[in-house]
Amino acid sequence: MARALGDRDPASVSPADALVLAREFSEDALLLYANAHRFWNEPSVMQGIWNLRDAFKANGRMLVLLASLGATLPAEL
C-alpha cells in the first residue's frame, strides 16, 4: 500500500483514487473495499471498478466489495 500511495496522505485519497492506486498492487493482492455501496453509483467509482477487472484477473489480484445487507449492485457492474 505504501508503494502505491507514494508521498500521498492516505486521508486525501478519494474512493475513485483508491481504485486507480489499486492498479499498482502486487501480484495476488487483495483489496477490501468497505462500504462500497455508498460509492459504487458514482460514475468514476463504477468505471474504476470495471477497469480493475481485467488487470486484476491477469495476475491473481482480487477486489472484494463489502456492502450492507440488501444493497443492490448496479446493473453496469
PDB file of N, CA and C in Angstrom:
ATOM      1  N   MET A   1       0.830  -1.192   0.000  1.00  0.00           N
ATOM      2  CA  MET A   1       0.000   0.000   0.000  1.00  0.00           C
ATOM      3  C   MET A   1       0.868   1.247   0.000  1.00  0.00           C
ATOM      4  N   ALA A   2       1.936   1.240   0.783  1.00  0.00           N
ATOM      5  CA  ALA A   2       2.820   2.407   0.852  1.00  0.00           C
ATOM      6  C   ALA A   2       3.435   2.696  -0.511  1.00  0.00           C
ATOM      7  N   ARG A   3       3.764   1.648  -1.265  1.00  0.00           N
ATOM      8  CA  ARG A   3       4.341   1.845  -2.601  1.00  0.00           C
ATOM      9  C   ARG A   3       3.322   2.503  -3.530  1.00  0.00           C
ATOM     10  N   ALA A   4       2.071   2.097  -3.445  1.00  0.00           N
ATOM     11  CA  ALA A   4       1.030   2.667  -4.304  1.00  0.00           C
ATOM     12  C   ALA A   4       0.723   4.110  -3.919  1.00  0.00           C
ATOM     13  N   LEU A   5       0.745   4.410  -2.625  1.00  0.00           N
ATOM     14  CA  LEU A   5       0.438   5.768  -2.159  1.00  0.00           C
ATOM     15  C   LEU A   5       1.570   6.748  -2.421  1.00  0.00           C
ATOM     16  N   GLY A   6       2.796   6.266  -2.354  1.00  0.00           N
ATOM     17  CA  GLY A   6       3.924   7.177  -2.522  1.00  0.00           C
ATOM     18  C   GLY A   6       3.937   8.201  -1.404  1.00  0.00           C
ATOM     19  N   ASP A   7       3.997   9.476  -1.767  1.00  0.00           N
ATOM     20  CA  ASP A   7       4.031  10.563  -0.777  1.00  0.00           C
ATOM     21  C   ASP A   7       2.649  11.063  -0.387  1.00  0.00           C
ATOM     22  N   ARG A   8       1.600  10.480  -0.945  1.00  0.00           N
ATOM     23  CA  ARG A   8       0.246  10.957  -0.663  1.00  0.00           C
ATOM     24  C   ARG A   8      -0.187  10.613   0.752  1.00  0.00           C
ATOM     25  N   ASP A   9      -0.959  11.508   1.335  1.00  0.00           N
ATOM     26  CA  ASP A   9      -1.570  11.281   2.635  1.00  0.00           C
ATOM     27  C   ASP A   9      -2.763  10.345   2.430  1.00  0.00           C
ATOM     28  N   PRO A  10      -2.832   9.207   3.118  1.00  0.00           N
ATOM     29  CA  PRO A  10      -3.943   8.275   2.925  1.00  0.00           C
ATOM     30  C   PRO A  10      -5.311   8.913   3.115  1.00  0.00           C
ATOM     31  N   ALA A  11      -5.409   9.908   3.977  1.00  0.00           N
ATOM     32  CA  ALA A  11      -6.694  10.573   4.226  1.00  0.00           C
ATOM     33  C   ALA A  11      -7.153  11.399   3.030  1.00  0.00           C
ATOM     34  N   SER A  12      -6.243  11.694   2.107  1.00  0.00           N
ATOM     35  CA  SER A  12      -6.607  12.522   0.955  1.00  0.00           C
ATOM     36  C   SER A  12      -7.023  11.705  -0.254  1.00  0.00           C
ATOM     37  N   VAL A  13      -7.046  10.387  -0.124  1.00  0.00           N
ATOM     38  CA  VAL A  13      -7.372   9.518  -1.255  1.00  0.00           C
ATOM     39  C   VAL A  13      -8.885   9.333  -1.333  1.00  0.00           C
ATOM     40  N   SER A  14      -9.462   9.704  -2.466  1.00  0.00           N
ATOM     41  CA  SER A  14     -10.909   9.558  -2.657  1.00  0.00           C
ATOM     42  C   SER A  14     -11.242   8.103  -2.993  1.00  0.00           C
ATOM     43  N   PRO A  15     -12.520   7.718  -2.922  1.00  0.00           N
ATOM     44  CA  PRO A  15     -12.903   6.351  -3.288  1.00  0.00           C
ATOM     45  C   PRO A  15     -12.480   5.978  -4.716  1.00  0.00           C
ATOM     46  N   ALA A  16     -12.608   6.898  -5.649  1.00  0.00           N
ATOM     47  CA  ALA A  16     -12.205   6.622  -7.031  1.00  0.00           C
ATOM     48  C   ALA A  16     -10.679   6.535  -7.146  1.00  0.00           C
ATOM     49  N   ASP A  17      -9.965   7.408  -6.434  1.00  0.00           N
ATOM     50  CA  ASP A  17      -8.495   7.373  -6.449  1.00  0.00           C
ATOM     51  C   ASP A  17      -7.958   6.059  -5.892  1.00  0.00           C
ATOM     52  N   ALA A  18      -8.628   5.508  -4.891  1.00  0.00           N
ATOM     53  CA  ALA A  18      -8.192   4.236  -4.305  1.00  0.00           C
ATOM     54  C   ALA A  18      -8.198   3.132  -5.350  1.00  0.00           C
ATOM     55  N   LEU A  19      -9.178   3.158  -6.237  1.00  0.00           N
ATOM     56  CA  LEU A  19      -9.252   2.146  -7.293  1.00  0.00           C
ATOM     57  C   LEU A  19      -8.156   2.340  -8.331  1.00  0.00           C
ATOM     58  N   VAL A  20      -7.819   3.576  -8.609  1.00  0.00           N
ATOM     59  CA  VAL A  20      -6.715   3.850  -9.539  1.00  0.00           C
ATOM     60  C   VAL A  20      -5.404   3.375  -8.927  1.00  0.00           C
ATOM     61  N   LEU A  21      -5.193   3.661  -7.658  1.00  0.00           N
ATOM     62  CA  LEU A  21      -3.972   3.234  -6.967  1.00  0.00           C
ATOM     63  C   LEU A  21      -3.872   1.714  -6.884  1.00  0.00           C
ATOM     64  N   ALA A  22      -5.005   1.044  -6.829  1.00  0.00           N
ATOM     65  CA  ALA A  22      -5.014  -0.417  -6.714  1.00  0.00           C
ATOM     66  C   ALA A  22      -4.363  -1.093  -7.912  1.00  0.00           C
ATOM     67  N   ARG A  23      -4.303  -0.423  -9.037  1.00  0.00           N
ATOM     68  CA  ARG A  23      -3.643  -1.000 -10.215  1.00  0.00           C
ATOM     69  C   ARG A  23      -2.160  -1.236  -9.962  1.00  0.00           C
ATOM     70  N   GLU A  24      -1.594  -0.556  -8.953  1.00  0.00           N
ATOM     71  CA  GLU A  24      -0.174  -0.700  -8.618  1.00  0.00           C
ATOM     72  C   GLU A  24       0.093  -1.828  -7.623  1.00  0.00           C
ATOM     73  N   PHE A  25      -0.948  -2.458  -7.129  1.00  0.00           N
ATOM     74  CA  PHE A  25      -0.769  -3.519  -6.138  1.00  0.00           C
ATOM     75  C   PHE A  25      -0.030  -4.704  -6.756  1.00  0.00           C
ATOM     76  N   SER A  26       0.682  -5.422  -5.918  1.00  0.00           N
ATOM     77  CA  SER A  26       1.466  -6.558  -6.392  1.00  0.00           C
ATOM     78  C   SER A  26       0.574  -7.766  -6.689  1.00  0.00           C
ATOM     79  N   GLU A  27       1.193  -8.743  -7.298  1.00  0.00           N
ATOM     80  CA  GLU A  27       0.531  -9.988  -7.653  1.00  0.00           C
ATOM     81  C   GLU A  27      -0.108 -10.624  -6.417  1.00  0.00           C
ATOM     82  N   ASP A  28      -1.278 -11.216  -6.596  1.00  0.00           N
ATOM     83  CA  ASP A  28      -2.023 -11.901  -5.536  1.00  0.00           C
ATOM     84  C   ASP A  28      -2.492 -10.987  -4.408  1.00  0.00           C
ATOM     85  N   ALA A  29      -2.573  -9.678  -4.638  1.00  0.00           N
ATOM     86  CA  ALA A  29      -3.052  -8.738  -3.621  1.00  0.00           C
ATOM     87  C   ALA A  29      -4.566  -8.849  -3.468  1.00  0.00           C
ATOM     88  N   LEU A  30      -5.034  -8.474  -2.319  1.00  0.00           N
ATOM     89  CA  LEU A  30      -6.460  -8.482  -2.014  1.00  0.00           C
ATOM     90  C   LEU A  30      -6.841  -7.094  -1.521  1.00  0.00           C
ATOM     91  N   LEU A  31      -7.827  -6.462  -2.173  1.00  0.00           N
ATOM     92  CA  LEU A  31      -8.313  -5.152  -1.761  1.00  0.00           C
ATOM     93  C   LEU A  31      -9.725  -5.303  -1.226  1.00  0.00           C
ATOM     94  N   LEU A  32      -9.917  -4.990   0.056  1.00  0.00           N
ATOM     95  CA  LEU A  32     -11.236  -4.995   0.665  1.00  0.00           C
ATOM     96  C   LEU A  32     -11.759  -3.568   0.629  1.00  0.00           C
ATOM     97  N   TYR A  33     -12.845  -3.354  -0.072  1.00  0.00           N
ATOM     98  CA  TYR A  33     -13.418  -2.022  -0.277  1.00  0.00           C
ATOM     99  C   TYR A  33     -14.659  -1.907   0.618  1.00  0.00           C
ATOM    100  N   ALA A  34     -14.484  -1.368   1.818  1.00  0.00           N
ATOM    101  CA  ALA A  34     -15.566  -1.271   2.798  1.00  0.00           C
ATOM    102  C   ALA A  34     -16.584  -0.203   2.394  1.00  0.00           C
ATOM    103  N   ASN A  35     -17.837  -0.463   2.710  1.00  0.00           N
ATOM    104  CA  ASN A  35     -18.947   0.446   2.405  1.00  0.00           C
ATOM    105  C   ASN A  35     -19.021   0.795   0.926  1.00  0.00           C
ATOM    106  N   ALA A  36     -18.734  -0.169   0.084  1.00  0.00           N
ATOM    107  CA  ALA A  36     -18.719   0.056  -1.366  1.00  0.00           C
ATOM    108  C   ALA A  36     -20.069   0.566  -1.880  1.00  0.00           C
ATOM    109  N   HIS A  37     -21.155   0.144  -1.258  1.00  0.00           N
ATOM    110  CA  HIS A  37     -22.493   0.561  -1.693  1.00  0.00           C
ATOM    111  C   HIS A  37     -22.687   2.076  -1.610  1.00  0.00           C
ATOM    112  N   ARG A  38     -21.907   2.743  -0.794  1.00  0.00           N
ATOM    113  CA  ARG A  38     -22.032   4.196  -0.670  1.00  0.00           C
ATOM    114  C   ARG A  38     -21.431   4.926  -1.869  1.00  0.00           C
ATOM    115  N   PHE A  39     -20.582   4.238  -2.631  1.00  0.00           N
ATOM    116  CA  PHE A  39     -19.838   4.902  -3.701  1.00  0.00           C
ATOM    117  C   PHE A  39     -20.028   4.291  -5.084  1.00  0.00           C
ATOM    118  N   TRP A  40     -20.477   3.051  -5.201  1.00  0.00           N
ATOM    119  CA  TRP A  40     -20.448   2.366  -6.485  1.00  0.00           C
ATOM    120  C   TRP A  40     -21.384   2.949  -7.538  1.00  0.00           C
ATOM    121  N   ASN A  41     -22.273   3.846  -7.176  1.00  0.00           N
ATOM    122  CA  ASN A  41     -23.123   4.511  -8.172  1.00  0.00           C
ATOM    123  C   ASN A  41     -22.480   5.764  -8.749  1.00  0.00           C
ATOM    124  N   GLU A  42     -21.369   6.217  -8.155  1.00  0.00           N
ATOM    125  CA  GLU A  42     -20.647   7.364  -8.719  1.00  0.00           C
ATOM    126  C   GLU A  42     -19.964   6.900 -10.005  1.00  0.00           C
ATOM    127  N   PRO A  43     -20.114   7.660 -11.082  1.00  0.00           N
ATOM    128  CA  PRO A  43     -19.532   7.226 -12.365  1.00  0.00           C
ATOM    129  C   PRO A  43     -18.030   6.926 -12.300  1.00  0.00           C
ATOM    130  N   SER A  44     -17.262   7.724 -11.574  1.00  0.00           N
ATOM    131  CA  SER A  44     -15.817   7.488 -11.517  1.00  0.00           C
ATOM    132  C   SER A  44     -15.486   6.213 -10.745  1.00  0.00           C
ATOM    133  N   VAL A  45     -16.246   5.903  -9.708  1.00  0.00           N
ATOM    134  CA  VAL A  45     -16.026   4.673  -8.944  1.00  0.00           C
ATOM    135  C   VAL A  45     -16.479   3.469  -9.757  1.00  0.00           C
ATOM    136  N   MET A  46     -17.620   3.580 -10.392  1.00  0.00           N
ATOM    137  CA  MET A  46     -18.116   2.494 -11.234  1.00  0.00           C
ATOM    138  C   MET A  46     -17.106   2.157 -12.335  1.00  0.00           C
ATOM    139  N   GLN A  47     -16.563   3.177 -12.981  1.00  0.00           N
ATOM    140  CA  GLN A  47     -15.569   2.959 -14.031  1.00  0.00           C
ATOM    141  C   GLN A  47     -14.290   2.370 -13.443  1.00  0.00           C
ATOM    142  N   GLY A  48     -13.896   2.836 -12.260  1.00  0.00           N
ATOM    143  CA  GLY A  48     -12.699   2.305 -11.609  1.00  0.00           C
ATOM    144  C   GLY A  48     -12.820   0.829 -11.285  1.00  0.00           C
ATOM    145  N   ILE A  49     -13.985   0.420 -10.813  1.00  0.00           N
ATOM    146  CA  ILE A  49     -14.226  -0.999 -10.528  1.00  0.00           C
ATOM    147  C   ILE A  49     -14.134  -1.799 -11.818  1.00  0.00           C
ATOM    148  N   TRP A  50     -14.772  -1.320 -12.858  1.00  0.00           N
ATOM    149  CA  TRP A  50     -14.763  -2.016 -14.145  1.00  0.00           C
ATOM    150  C   TRP A  50     -13.345  -2.112 -14.708  1.00  0.00           C
ATOM    151  N   ASN A  51     -12.566  -1.051 -14.567  1.00  0.00           N
ATOM    152  CA  ASN A  51     -11.209  -1.036 -15.109  1.00  0.00           C
ATOM    153  C   ASN A  51     -10.287  -2.040 -14.420  1.00  0.00           C
ATOM    154  N   LEU A  52     -10.586  -2.392 -13.178  1.00  0.00           N
ATOM    155  CA  LEU A  52      -9.741  -3.341 -12.454  1.00  0.00           C
ATOM    156  C   LEU A  52      -9.996  -4.789 -12.863  1.00  0.00           C
ATOM    157  N   ARG A  53     -11.109  -5.045 -13.490  1.00  0.00           N
ATOM    158  CA  ARG A  53     -11.498  -6.424 -13.791  1.00  0.00           C
ATOM    159  C   ARG A  53     -10.395  -7.195 -14.509  1.00  0.00           C
ATOM    160  N   ASP A  54     -10.017  -6.756 -15.677  1.00  0.00           N
ATOM    161  CA  ASP A  54      -9.022  -7.495 -16.461  1.00  0.00           C
ATOM    162  C   ASP A  54      -7.623  -7.389 -15.858  1.00  0.00           C
ATOM    163  N   ALA A  55      -7.292  -6.229 -15.316  1.00  0.00           N
ATOM    164  CA  ALA A  55      -5.960  -6.041 -14.720  1.00  0.00           C
ATOM    165  C   ALA A  55      -5.776  -6.984 -13.528  1.00  0.00           C
ATOM    166  N   PHE A  56      -6.787  -7.122 -12.702  1.00  0.00           N
ATOM    167  CA  PHE A  56      -6.686  -7.991 -11.536  1.00  0.00           C
ATOM    168  C   PHE A  56      -6.723  -9.456 -11.931  1.00  0.00           C
ATOM    169  N   LYS A  57      -7.544  -9.793 -12.898  1.00  0.00           N
ATOM    170  CA  LYS A  57      -7.666 -11.184 -13.321  1.00  0.00           C
ATOM    171  C   LYS A  57      -6.349 -11.718 -13.890  1.00  0.00           C
ATOM    172  N   ALA A  58      -5.555 -10.847 -14.462  1.00  0.00           N
ATOM    173  CA  ALA A  58      -4.326 -11.256 -15.131  1.00  0.00           C
ATOM    174  C   ALA A  58      -3.280 -11.828 -14.174  1.00  0.00           C
ATOM    175  N   ASN A  59      -3.277 -11.397 -12.902  1.00  0.00           N
ATOM    176  CA  ASN A  59      -2.226 -11.900 -12.012  1.00  0.00           C
ATOM    177  C   ASN A  59      -2.719 -12.224 -10.592  1.00  0.00           C
ATOM    178  N   GLY A  60      -3.959 -12.637 -10.487  1.00  0.00           N
ATOM    179  CA  GLY A  60      -4.447 -13.171  -9.226  1.00  0.00           C
ATOM    180  C   GLY A  60      -4.860 -12.171  -8.166  1.00  0.00           C
ATOM    181  N   ARG A  61      -4.939 -10.885  -8.518  1.00  0.00           N
ATOM    182  CA  ARG A  61      -5.406  -9.896  -7.540  1.00  0.00           C
ATOM    183  C   ARG A  61      -6.927  -9.984  -7.429  1.00  0.00           C
ATOM    184  N   MET A  62      -7.473  -9.465  -6.318  1.00  0.00           N
ATOM    185  CA  MET A  62      -8.907  -9.546  -6.105  1.00  0.00           C
ATOM    186  C   MET A  62      -9.431  -8.286  -5.420  1.00  0.00           C
ATOM    187  N   LEU A  63     -10.565  -7.809  -5.892  1.00  0.00           N
ATOM    188  CA  LEU A  63     -11.292  -6.707  -5.265  1.00  0.00           C
ATOM    189  C   LEU A  63     -12.532  -7.297  -4.620  1.00  0.00           C
ATOM    190  N   VAL A  64     -12.704  -7.063  -3.318  1.00  0.00           N
ATOM    191  CA  VAL A  64     -13.875  -7.526  -2.592  1.00  0.00           C
ATOM    192  C   VAL A  64     -14.665  -6.295  -2.191  1.00  0.00           C
ATOM    193  N   LEU A  65     -15.886  -6.177  -2.708  1.00  0.00           N
ATOM    194  CA  LEU A  65     -16.761  -5.050  -2.408  1.00  0.00           C
ATOM    195  C   LEU A  65     -17.625  -5.413  -1.206  1.00  0.00           C
ATOM    196  N   LEU A  66     -17.366  -4.788  -0.076  1.00  0.00           N
ATOM    197  CA  LEU A  66     -18.147  -5.027   1.130  1.00  0.00           C
ATOM    198  C   LEU A  66     -19.297  -4.014   1.171  1.00  0.00           C
ATOM    199  N   ALA A  67     -20.510  -4.526   1.325  1.00  0.00           N
ATOM    200  CA  ALA A  67     -21.690  -3.670   1.290  1.00  0.00           C
ATOM    201  C   ALA A  67     -22.665  -4.090   2.393  1.00  0.00           C
ATOM    202  N   SER A  68     -23.616  -3.223   2.655  1.00  0.00           N
ATOM    203  CA  SER A  68     -24.623  -3.558   3.674  1.00  0.00           C
ATOM    204  C   SER A  68     -25.606  -4.574   3.129  1.00  0.00           C
ATOM    205  N   LEU A  69     -26.242  -5.259   4.021  1.00  0.00           N
ATOM    206  CA  LEU A  69     -27.234  -6.272   3.668  1.00  0.00           C
ATOM    207  C   LEU A  69     -28.353  -5.633   2.848  1.00  0.00           C
ATOM    208  N   GLY A  70     -28.684  -6.214   1.721  1.00  0.00           N
ATOM    209  CA  GLY A  70     -29.754  -5.705   0.875  1.00  0.00           C
ATOM    210  C   GLY A  70     -29.324  -4.708  -0.169  1.00  0.00           C
ATOM    211  N   ALA A  71     -28.054  -4.326  -0.175  1.00  0.00           N
ATOM    212  CA  ALA A  71     -27.562  -3.382  -1.180  1.00  0.00           C
ATOM    213  C   ALA A  71     -27.640  -4.034  -2.564  1.00  0.00           C
ATOM    214  N   THR A  72     -27.964  -3.237  -3.570  1.00  0.00           N
ATOM    215  CA  THR A  72     -28.103  -3.743  -4.925  1.00  0.00           C
ATOM    216  C   THR A  72     -26.973  -3.217  -5.789  1.00  0.00           C
ATOM    217  N   LEU A  73     -26.230  -4.126  -6.361  1.00  0.00           N
ATOM    218  CA  LEU A  73     -25.124  -3.771  -7.250  1.00  0.00           C
ATOM    219  C   LEU A  73     -25.701  -3.177  -8.538  1.00  0.00           C
ATOM    220  N   PRO A  74     -25.149  -2.086  -9.029  1.00  0.00           N
ATOM    221  CA  PRO A  74     -25.635  -1.508 -10.280  1.00  0.00           C
ATOM    222  C   PRO A  74     -25.529  -2.512 -11.428  1.00  0.00           C
ATOM    223  N   ALA A  75     -26.473  -2.469 -12.340  1.00  0.00           N
ATOM    224  CA  ALA A  75     -26.501  -3.410 -13.466  1.00  0.00           C
ATOM    225  C   ALA A  75     -25.221  -3.330 -14.304  1.00  0.00           C
ATOM    226  N   GLU A  76     -24.588  -2.156 -14.364  1.00  0.00           N
ATOM    227  CA  GLU A  76     -23.374  -1.998 -15.162  1.00  0.00           C
ATOM    228  C   GLU A  76     -22.218  -2.821 -14.617  1.00  0.00           C
ATOM    229  N   LEU A  77     -22.266  -3.146 -13.346  1.00  0.00           N
ATOM    230  CA  LEU A  77     -21.201  -3.926 -12.725  1.00  0.00           C
ATOM    231  C   LEU A  77     -21.561  -5.389 -12.644  1.00  0.00           C
TER     232      LEU A  77
END
